[in-house]
CSV table of C-alpha atoms in Angstrom, one decimal:
chain,number,residue,atom,x,y,z
A,386,MET,CA,19.2,-43.9,76.1
A,387,ASN,CA,21.3,-40.7,74.5
A,388,LYS,CA,23.0,-43.5,72.8
A,389,LYS,CA,20.1,-45.0,70.9
A,390,ILE,CA,18.9,-41.3,70.0
A,391,ILE,CA,21.9,-40.9,67.9
A,392,ILE,CA,22.0,-44.0,66.3
A,393,LEU,CA,18.3,-43.2,65.3
A,394,LEU,CA,19.0,-39.9,64.3
A,395,ILE,CA,22.1,-41.0,62.3
A,396,THR,CA,20.2,-43.5,60.6
A,397,ILE,CA,17.0,-41.5,59.4
A,398,SER,CA,19.7,-39.0,58.4
A,399,ILE,CA,20.8,-41.5,56.1
A,400,ALA,CA,18.0,-43.2,55.1
A,401,PHE,CA,16.5,-39.7,53.7
A,402,CYS,CA,20.3,-38.8,52.0
A,403,GLN,CA,19.5,-42.2,49.8
A,404,LEU,CA,16.1,-41.0,48.2
A,405,CYS,CA,15.7,-39.8,45.1
A,406,HIS,CA,13.8,-36.5,43.9
A,407,ASN,CA,11.1,-37.1,42.4
A,408,SER,CA,12.3,-36.0,39.1
A,409,CYS,CA,14.7,-38.7,38.9
A,410,ALA,CA,14.4,-42.0,37.2
A,411,THR,CA,17.3,-43.1,39.1
A,412,CYS,CA,19.6,-42.3,42.0
A,413,ASN,CA,23.1,-43.5,42.8
A,414,GLY,CA,22.5,-42.9,46.6
A,415,ASN,CA,21.6,-39.1,46.8
A,416,VAL,CA,23.0,-38.6,42.9
A,417,CYS,CA,21.0,-38.0,40.1
A,418,LEU,CA,21.7,-40.3,37.3
A,419,SER,CA,18.9,-39.6,34.7
A,420,CYS,CA,15.6,-38.0,34.9
A,421,SER,CA,11.9,-39.2,33.8
A,422,ALA,CA,10.6,-36.2,32.3
A,423,ASP,CA,10.7,-35.5,28.8
A,424,HIS,CA,12.9,-32.6,27.6
A,425,SER,CA,14.7,-32.5,30.9
A,426,GLN,CA,18.2,-32.9,32.1
A,427,VAL,CA,20.4,-33.5,35.6
A,428,ASP,CA,21.5,-30.2,37.4
A,429,PRO,CA,24.9,-29.4,37.5
A,430,ASN,CA,24.7,-30.4,40.9
A,431,GLN,CA,23.5,-33.4,40.1
A,432,ARG,CA,20.7,-33.4,43.2
A,433,THR,CA,17.8,-33.2,41.0
A,434,CYS,CA,16.3,-32.4,37.1
A,435,VAL,CA,15.4,-29.5,35.2
A,436,CYS,CA,13.8,-28.2,31.9
A,437,GLN,CA,16.3,-28.2,28.8
A,438,SER,CA,17.2,-24.9,27.1
A,439,GLY,CA,13.9,-23.6,25.0
A,440,TYR,CA,11.8,-25.3,27.6
A,441,TYR,CA,10.0,-24.0,31.0
A,442,ALA,CA,8.7,-26.6,34.0
A,443,SER,CA,4.9,-26.1,33.9
A,444,SER,CA,4.5,-28.4,37.1
A,445,LEU,CA,7.1,-29.7,39.5
A,446,ASN,CA,5.6,-32.7,40.8
A,447,PRO,CA,5.2,-34.2,38.0
A,448,LEU,CA,8.0,-32.3,36.6
A,449,THR,CA,6.8,-31.1,33.1
A,450,CYS,CA,8.6,-29.3,30.4
A,451,ASN,CA,6.7,-27.2,27.8
A,452,GLN,CA,8.3,-25.8,24.8
A,453,LEU,CA,9.2,-22.3,25.5
A,454,ILE,CA,7.6,-19.7,22.7
A,455,SER,CA,10.7,-18.3,21.9
A,456,GLY,CA,12.5,-21.2,21.5
A,457,SER,CA,12.1,-22.2,17.2
A,458,LYS,CA,13.5,-19.6,14.9
A,459,ASP,CA,9.7,-20.0,13.3
A,460,ASN,CA,7.9,-18.7,16.3
A,461,GLN,CA,10.3,-16.1,17.0
A,462,CYS,CA,9.9,-14.7,13.3
A,463,HIS,CA,6.1,-15.1,13.6
A,464,ILE,CA,6.0,-12.9,17.1
A,465,ASP,CA,7.8,-10.3,15.2
A,466,MET,CA,5.6,-10.5,12.1
A,467,ALA,CA,2.4,-9.8,14.4
A,468,LEU,CA,4.1,-6.9,16.6
A,469,ASN,CA,5.1,-5.0,13.3
A,470,MET,CA,2.7,-6.3,10.7
A,471,ALA,CA,-0.1,-2.7,11.4
A,472,ASN,CA,3.2,-0.4,10.0
A,473,PHE,CA,4.2,-2.4,6.8
A,474,TYR,CA,3.5,-0.2,3.6
A,475,VAL,CA,1.9,-2.1,0.4
A,476,ASN,CA,2.4,-0.6,-1.8
A,477,THR,CA,0.2,-0.9,-5.2
A,478,ASP,CA,1.2,0.3,-8.8
A,479,CYS,CA,-1.3,-0.2,-11.9
A,480,TYR,CA,-0.3,0.1,-15.5
A,481,TYR,CA,-0.9,-0.5,-18.9
A,482,TYR,CA,1.3,-3.1,-20.2
A,483,THR,CA,2.2,-4.0,-23.8
A,484,GLU,CA,3.4,-7.7,-24.9
A,485,ASN,CA,5.4,-7.5,-27.8
A,486,ALA,CA,4.9,-4.1,-28.8
A,487,GLY,CA,5.0,-2.8,-32.2
A,488,GLN,CA,5.0,-6.8,-33.4
A,489,SER,CA,2.1,-7.2,-35.6
A,490,GLY,CA,-0.2,-9.8,-35.0
A,491,SER,CA,1.7,-10.9,-31.6
A,492,GLU,CA,0.0,-7.8,-29.3
A,493,ALA,CA,-0.8,-8.4,-26.2
A,494,ASN,CA,-2.5,-5.9,-23.6
A,495,TYR,CA,-2.6,-6.1,-20.2
A,496,ILE,CA,-3.8,-4.3,-16.9
A,497,ARG,CA,-0.9,-5.4,-14.8
A,498,SER,CA,-0.9,-4.4,-11.1
A,499,ASP,CA,2.0,-4.8,-8.7
A,500,ILE,CA,2.2,-5.4,-5.0
A,501,SER,CA,5.3,-4.9,-2.6
A,502,ILE,CA,5.0,-5.2,1.0
A,503,ASP,CA,7.9,-2.9,2.0
A,504,THR,CA,8.7,-3.7,6.2
A,505,SER,CA,11.0,-1.3,6.6
A,506,HIS,CA,8.4,1.2,8.1
A,507,SER,CA,9.0,-0.9,11.5
A,508,GLN,CA,11.1,-2.6,13.8
A,509,PHE,CA,10.3,-5.9,11.8
A,510,SER,CA,13.4,-8.4,11.6
A,511,GLU,CA,13.5,-8.2,7.6
A,512,ALA,CA,17.1,-9.8,7.4
A,513,ASP,CA,15.7,-12.6,9.3
A,514,CYS,CA,12.5,-13.8,8.7
A,515,ARG,CA,10.9,-11.8,5.7
A,516,SER,CA,11.1,-15.9,3.7
A,517,TYR,CA,8.5,-15.8,6.6
A,518,VAL,CA,6.0,-13.5,4.7
A,519,VAL,CA,3.1,-15.3,3.2
A,520,THR,CA,0.0,-13.4,1.1
A,521,HIS,CA,-3.0,-14.0,-1.5
A,522,ILE,CA,-4.8,-11.5,-3.1
A,523,GLN,CA,-8.7,-11.7,-3.9
A,524,TYR,CA,-11.0,-10.0,-5.8
A,525,GLN,CA,-14.2,-8.9,-5.4
A,526,PRO,CA,-16.7,-10.0,-8.0
A,527,LYS,CA,-19.5,-7.9,-9.2
A,528,GLY,CA,-22.3,-8.1,-7.2
A,529,ASN,CA,-20.6,-9.3,-4.3
A,530,ASN,CA,-21.7,-6.4,-2.3
A,531,SER,CA,-23.2,-8.3,1.2
A,532,GLY,CA,-20.5,-5.9,3.0
A,533,ASN,CA,-18.7,-8.5,4.9
A,534,GLU,CA,-15.2,-8.5,3.4
A,535,ASP,CA,-14.4,-12.3,3.8
A,536,VAL,CA,-17.7,-13.0,2.2
A,537,ASP,CA,-17.3,-10.5,-0.6
A,538,TYR,CA,-13.6,-11.2,-1.5
A,539,VAL,CA,-12.8,-14.7,-3.1
A,540,ASP,CA,-9.6,-16.3,-4.7
A,541,LEU,CA,-9.2,-15.0,-9.0
A,542,PRO,CA,-10.7,-17.6,-11.4
A,543,ALA,CA,-7.9,-19.5,-13.7
A,544,PRO,CA,-8.1,-17.5,-17.1
A,545,LYS,CA,-9.5,-19.3,-20.0
A,546,ASN,CA,-6.3,-20.4,-22.1
A,547,GLY,CA,-4.8,-22.1,-18.1
A,548,GLY,CA,-2.6,-20.6,-15.9
A,549,SER,CA,-2.9,-18.1,-12.9
A,550,TYR,CA,-3.5,-14.2,-13.3
A,551,LEU,CA,-1.1,-14.3,-10.2
A,552,SER,CA,2.9,-14.6,-9.9
A,553,ASN,CA,5.8,-13.7,-7.8
A,554,LEU,CA,6.9,-9.8,-8.9
A,555,PRO,CA,10.2,-10.0,-10.8
A,556,GLY,CA,13.0,-8.9,-8.6
A,557,GLY,CA,11.0,-8.0,-5.3
A,558,LYS,CA,10.5,-10.2,-1.7
A,559,SER,CA,8.9,-13.1,-0.1
A,560,GLY,CA,5.2,-12.2,-0.7
A,561,ASP,CA,5.9,-9.6,-3.2
A,562,GLN,CA,2.8,-10.2,-6.3
A,563,ARG,CA,2.1,-9.5,-9.7
A,564,ILE,CA,-1.5,-9.7,-11.2
A,565,GLN,CA,-1.8,-9.6,-15.0
A,566,ILE,CA,-4.9,-10.0,-16.9
A,567,PRO,CA,-5.4,-9.6,-20.8
A,568,LEU,CA,-7.2,-6.1,-21.0
A,569,ILE,CA,-10.5,-8.6,-22.8
A,570,ASP,CA,-10.3,-10.4,-19.3
A,571,VAL,CA,-11.1,-7.1,-17.6
A,572,TYR,CA,-14.9,-7.3,-18.4
A,573,GLY,CA,-15.7,-10.7,-16.5
A,574,LEU,CA,-13.9,-9.7,-13.6
A,575,ALA,CA,-14.4,-5.8,-12.7
A,576,ASN,CA,-16.6,-5.1,-9.7
A,577,SER,CA,-18.4,-2.3,-11.7
A,578,GLN,CA,-19.1,-0.7,-15.5
A,579,THR,CA,-20.4,1.7,-17.6
A,580,VAL,CA,-20.1,2.8,-20.8
A,581,SER,CA,-20.4,6.0,-22.4
A,582,ALA,CA,-24.4,6.6,-24.9
A,583,ASP,CA,-21.2,6.5,-28.3
A,584,GLY,CA,-19.7,3.2,-26.6
A,585,ASN,CA,-16.2,4.9,-26.8
A,586,GLN,CA,-15.5,5.5,-23.6
A,587,ILE,CA,-15.8,2.2,-21.1
A,588,VAL,CA,-14.9,2.7,-17.0
A,589,GLN,CA,-14.1,0.1,-15.4
A,590,ILE,CA,-13.2,-0.7,-11.5
A,591,LEU,CA,-11.5,-3.8,-9.9
A,592,ASN,CA,-11.5,-4.0,-6.4
A,593,TYR,CA,-8.8,-6.7,-4.7
A,594,ARG,CA,-7.1,-6.8,-1.4
A,595,ILE,CA,-3.9,-9.3,-0.1
A,596,LEU,CA,-4.1,-10.9,3.4
A,597,ILE,CA,-0.8,-10.7,4.5
A,598,GLY,CA,0.8,-13.2,7.1
A,599,TYR,CA,2.8,-16.3,7.8
A,600,SER,CA,1.4,-20.0,6.7
A,601,GLY,CA,-1.6,-20.8,8.6
A,602,THR,CA,-2.2,-17.4,9.7
A,603,VAL,CA,-3.3,-14.1,7.9
A,604,LEU,CA,-2.4,-11.1,10.3
A,605,ARG,CA,-3.9,-8.2,7.8
A,606,SER,CA,-6.3,-7.1,5.0
A,607,HIS,CA,-5.5,-4.4,3.0
A,608,ARG,CA,-7.9,-3.9,-0.1
A,609,TRP,CA,-7.2,-1.2,-2.8
A,610,GLN,CA,-8.9,-0.3,-6.4
A,611,SER,CA,-8.2,0.1,-9.8
A,612,THR,CA,-9.5,1.9,-12.0
A,613,VAL,CA,-9.3,1.4,-16.0
A,614,PHE,CA,-10.4,3.9,-18.1
A,615,THR,CA,-10.6,3.3,-22.0
A,616,ASN,CA,-11.8,5.6,-24.4
A,617,ARG,CA,-11.2,3.8,-28.3
A,618,ASN,CA,-7.6,2.8,-28.2
A,619,GLN,CA,-6.1,4.6,-25.0
A,620,VAL,CA,-6.2,2.7,-21.8
A,621,GLN,CA,-5.2,4.7,-18.9
A,622,THR,CA,-5.0,3.2,-15.4
A,623,PHE,CA,-5.9,5.0,-11.7
A,624,THR,CA,-5.5,3.5,-8.2
A,625,VAL,CA,-6.5,4.4,-5.4
A,626,ASP,CA,-6.7,2.6,-2.1
A,627,VAL,CA,-9.3,1.8,0.1
A,628,ASP,CA,-7.3,1.2,3.3
A,629,ILE,CA,-5.8,4.1,5.1
A,630,GLN,CA,-2.2,2.5,5.2
A,631,ARG,CA,-1.4,2.5,9.0
A,632,THR,CA,2.0,4.6,8.4
A,633,GLN,CA,-0.2,8.0,7.4
A,634,GLY,CA,-1.4,10.0,9.5
A,635,CYS,CA,0.8,8.9,12.7
A,636,GLN,CA,-0.7,10.1,15.8
A,637,PRO,CA,0.8,11.6,18.9
A,638,GLY,CA,1.9,8.6,21.2
A,639,GLN,CA,1.5,6.4,18.5
A,640,ASN,CA,4.8,3.7,17.8
A,641,CYS,CA,5.2,4.9,13.6
A,642,ILE,CA,8.3,4.3,12.1
A,643,ILE,CA,8.4,7.3,9.2
A,644,VAL,CA,11.1,6.2,5.8
A,645,ALA,CA,10.9,8.8,3.2
A,646,ASP,CA,11.3,6.3,0.3
A,647,LEU,CA,7.6,5.8,0.5
A,648,ASP,CA,6.1,8.7,3.1
A,649,VAL,CA,5.3,12.2,0.9
A,650,THR,CA,3.5,14.5,1.5
A,651,GLY,CA,1.8,17.6,-0.3
A,652,LYS,CA,-0.3,21.0,-0.1
A,653,GLN,CA,-2.1,23.4,-2.6
A,654,TYR,CA,-0.5,26.9,-3.7
A,655,LYS,CA,-0.8,30.0,-4.7
A,656,SER,CA,1.4,30.9,-7.8
A,657,ASP,CA,3.9,32.6,-5.2
A,658,TRP,CA,4.0,28.7,-4.3
A,659,VAL,CA,4.0,29.9,-0.6
A,660,THR,CA,0.5,30.4,0.3
A,661,VAL,CA,-1.4,27.7,0.7
A,662,ASN,CA,-4.1,27.6,-1.1
A,663,SER,CA,-6.7,25.7,1.9
A,664,GLY,CA,-10.3,25.7,-0.4
A,665,ALA,CA,-9.2,24.0,-3.1
A,666,GLN,CA,-12.0,25.5,-4.7
A,667,TYR,CA,-11.0,26.7,-8.5
A,668,THR,CA,-13.1,27.2,-11.8
A,669,VAL,CA,-12.4,25.7,-15.3
A,670,GLY,CA,-9.4,28.0,-16.6
A,671,ASP,CA,-7.5,28.2,-13.0
A,672,ILE,CA,-3.9,26.9,-12.3
A,673,LEU,CA,-3.4,24.6,-9.7
A,674,TYR,CA,-0.3,24.6,-7.7
A,675,LEU,CA,0.8,21.9,-6.3
A,676,ARG,CA,3.8,21.1,-4.4
A,677,ILE,CA,5.0,17.4,-3.1
A,678,TRP,CA,8.0,16.7,-0.9
A,679,PHE,CA,8.9,14.3,1.5
A,680,LYS,CA,8.1,13.8,4.9
A,681,ASP,CA,11.9,13.3,6.2
A,682,ALA,CA,13.3,17.1,5.5
A,683,THR,CA,17.0,15.9,5.7
A,684,TYR,CA,16.7,13.1,2.9
A,685,THR,CA,18.8,13.3,0.1
A,686,LYS,CA,16.9,12.3,-2.9
A,687,GLN,CA,14.4,14.1,-5.1
A,688,LEU,CA,11.2,13.3,-6.9
A,689,SER,CA,11.4,13.4,-10.5
A,690,PHE,CA,7.7,13.6,-11.9
A,691,GLN,CA,6.3,11.1,-14.4
A,692,GLN,CA,2.5,11.6,-15.0
A,693,LEU,CA,-0.7,13.0,-14.0
A,694,PHE,CA,-4.1,11.4,-14.3
A,695,PHE,CA,-7.3,13.3,-13.2
A,696,LEU,CA,-10.0,11.4,-12.4
A,697,ASN,CA,-14.0,13.2,-12.4
A,698,ASP,CA,-17.3,12.5,-10.7
A,699,SER,CA,-18.2,10.1,-13.7
A,700,GLY,CA,-15.6,7.8,-12.2
A,701,GLN,CA,-13.6,8.5,-15.6
A,702,VAL,CA,-9.5,9.5,-15.9
A,703,PHE,CA,-7.2,10.9,-17.9
A,704,ASP,CA,-3.9,11.7,-18.5
A,705,TYR,CA,-3.0,15.5,-18.1
A,706,THR,CA,0.6,14.8,-18.4
A,707,ALA,CA,1.1,16.7,-21.1
A,708,LEU,CA,-0.6,19.8,-20.2
A,709,CYS,CA,1.6,20.4,-16.8
A,710,ASP,CA,3.8,23.9,-17.7
A,711,PRO,CA,6.8,21.7,-18.5
A,712,VAL,CA,9.3,24.4,-17.5
A,713,ALA,CA,7.3,25.2,-13.6
A,714,THR,CA,6.8,21.6,-13.0
A,715,ALA,CA,10.5,20.5,-12.0
A,716,TRP,CA,12.3,19.9,-8.7
A,717,ASN,CA,12.8,23.2,-6.6
A,718,HIS,CA,16.1,23.0,-4.8
A,719,ASN,CA,15.0,26.4,-2.6
A,720,ASP,CA,12.1,24.6,-0.9
A,721,LYS,CA,13.2,20.9,-1.9
A,722,SER,CA,9.6,20.1,-3.2
A,723,LEU,CA,8.2,19.1,-6.5
A,724,HIS,CA,6.6,22.2,-8.2
A,725,VAL,CA,3.2,20.6,-10.8
A,726,GLN,CA,1.7,23.4,-12.1
A,727,LEU,CA,-1.1,22.3,-14.3
A,728,PRO,CA,-4.1,24.7,-16.1
A,729,LEU,CA,-7.4,23.0,-15.3
A,730,VAL,CA,-9.9,22.2,-18.0
A,731,GLU,CA,-12.3,20.3,-16.9
A,732,PRO,CA,-15.1,21.0,-14.3
A,733,SER,CA,-16.1,18.6,-11.5
A,734,LEU,CA,-17.3,18.5,-8.2
A,735,SER,CA,-15.2,15.8,-6.3
A,736,ALA,CA,-12.4,15.7,-8.6
A,737,THR,CA,-8.9,13.0,-7.7
A,738,ILE,CA,-5.5,14.1,-8.9
A,739,GLN,CA,-3.1,11.5,-9.0
A,740,VAL,CA,0.6,12.3,-9.5
A,741,ASN,CA,3.1,9.6,-10.3
A,742,MET,CA,6.6,9.7,-9.6
A,743,LYS,CA,9.9,8.7,-9.5
A,744,ILE,CA,13.1,8.7,-6.4
A,745,GLU,CA,16.0,9.5,-7.8
A,746,THR,CA,18.9,10.9,-6.6
A,747,ALA,CA,20.3,14.3,-8.2
A,748,ASP,CA,23.6,11.9,-9.5
A,749,ALA,CA,20.8,9.3,-11.3
A,750,ARG,CA,19.2,12.6,-12.9
A,751,LEU,CA,22.1,13.6,-14.8
A,752,ARG,CA,23.2,10.3,-15.8
A,753,ARG,CA,19.4,9.6,-16.9
A,754,LEU,CA,19.9,6.4,-14.6
A,755,GLN,CA,16.0,5.4,-13.3
A,756,THR,CA,15.1,2.2,-11.5
A,757,GLY,CA,11.1,0.8,-11.9
A,758,SER,CA,11.5,-0.1,-8.0
A,759,ASP,CA,11.9,3.5,-6.8
A,760,THR,CA,8.4,5.1,-7.4
A,761,THR,CA,5.8,6.8,-5.3
A,762,SER,CA,2.1,8.9,-6.1
A,763,GLN,CA,0.4,11.9,-4.5
A,764,GLN,CA,-3.2,12.4,-4.8
A,765,PHE,CA,-4.8,15.7,-4.1
A,766,SER,CA,-8.9,16.3,-4.3
A,767,VAL,CA,-10.2,19.5,-6.0
A,768,SER,CA,-13.6,21.1,-7.2
A,769,VAL,CA,-13.6,22.7,-10.0
A,770,ALA,CA,-16.2,25.0,-11.4
A,771,SER,CA,-17.8,25.5,-14.7
A,772,ALA,CA,-16.1,28.8,-16.0
A,773,PRO,CA,-18.9,32.0,-15.8
A,774,SER,CA,-20.4,33.0,-18.7
A,775,ASN,CA,-19.0,36.3,-20.3
A,776,SER,CA,-22.1,38.7,-19.1
A,777,SER,CA,-20.1,41.9,-20.5
A,778,ASN,CA,-19.5,40.4,-23.4
A,779,GLN,CA,-22.9,39.2,-24.4
A,780,THR,CA,-24.5,42.8,-23.0
A,781,ASN,CA,-22.0,44.7,-25.2
A,782,THR,CA,-22.9,41.9,-28.4
A,783,SER,CA,-26.4,43.0,-27.6
A,784,ASN,CA,-26.5,46.5,-27.8
A,785,SER,CA,-23.9,46.2,-30.9
A,786,LEU,CA,-26.7,44.6,-32.4
A,787,ILE,CA,-29.3,47.1,-31.5
A,788,VAL,CA,-27.4,50.0,-32.6
A,789,LEU,CA,-27.0,48.2,-36.1
A,790,PHE,CA,-30.2,47.2,-36.3
A,791,SER,CA,-31.3,51.2,-35.8
A,792,LEU,CA,-28.8,52.5,-38.0
A,793,LEU,CA,-30.5,50.4,-41.0
A,794,ASN,CA,-34.2,51.3,-40.1
A,795,LEU,CA,-33.2,54.6,-40.3
A,796,LEU,CA,-31.4,54.0,-43.3
A,797,ALA,CA,-34.5,52.4,-44.8
A,798,ILE,CA,-36.4,55.4,-43.6
A,799,VAL,CA,-34.1,57.8,-46.1
A,800,ILE,CA,-34.6,55.9,-48.6
A,801,LEU,CA,-38.3,55.7,-48.7
A,802,ILE,CA,-38.7,59.3,-48.3
């Protein structure tokens, strides 16, 4: 009886050992030779099947292998972009450009906007993934004011003479673009336009947005305005970001990375350049003292003053560069900030001052080396009241006239007598 039991157990054991694992397609005894599931392979012990590298088992019975999201470089860069997109810095530089300047009959005037995406504020893998960054620029036509951004903003039309207003930014990276609009076309593309009574002054505002992401997916939208102020034959431009850059005003606890090349800040001061003038209330004739510096105090580069624009209540933009004190407006090595000194000559309840600067090293400044890409700007809000009338002078003038008339009356009486 015991002998029969032993033989039965041995037979059962052999039978089980000869069974294939359900993930194996073919077996030789208890050795797995091939697999039935896609993207699977025989394990090193040749007992069963496992998923190949880059795949995971979503089911064991039957074995089903799905691709890991990190198994593709495309997907890795897409994830990297999504995680860091909020800290990308959108740099918009709007300016007036004349093609074939000085060549009579061949000159062409344009409003240019250079848009670059700076990822160095984040932990984005620039070297490996920058080529995956895709951008798309749109504008807001006049009358599109529903409040729904995706409805109000549409693609720029094609110019009448063919081609496109958009092109890749020369010397830029993937996603950097340039908008170049002939001055004559600004009228048709502006979201709003104001013309003075004499027709000499025209204020036109262009509303733009840039969609940033990768092929087929938008991760972020950034909006800005370009104001074009035309005063007879002079044209000035002024750029204001509608969206606050994600790297500005970083709150405690947030994962923000500050890069000095683009991150500057500034304040208004009194004449000693030390006492902060927090009120920002001025009168025509007052002097405005501004200081601008890098947020990273250890940064070794310096700021070079380029231009100063004044945007008044009416939306008019004036170039006040020539009004700035040429001696006081310079980089100060003691407090490591750019000093700007400007006399206020126009009343405005709510004015915005934009200082355009170039970032450069001390050596580059001495050798007069300039690089077009290293530019930045800082804006200040001020309120400038009209200069009060001089009542004491008016009183003295009135008193003098009264005395003069009295003397004349006296003289007339003497003559009559």
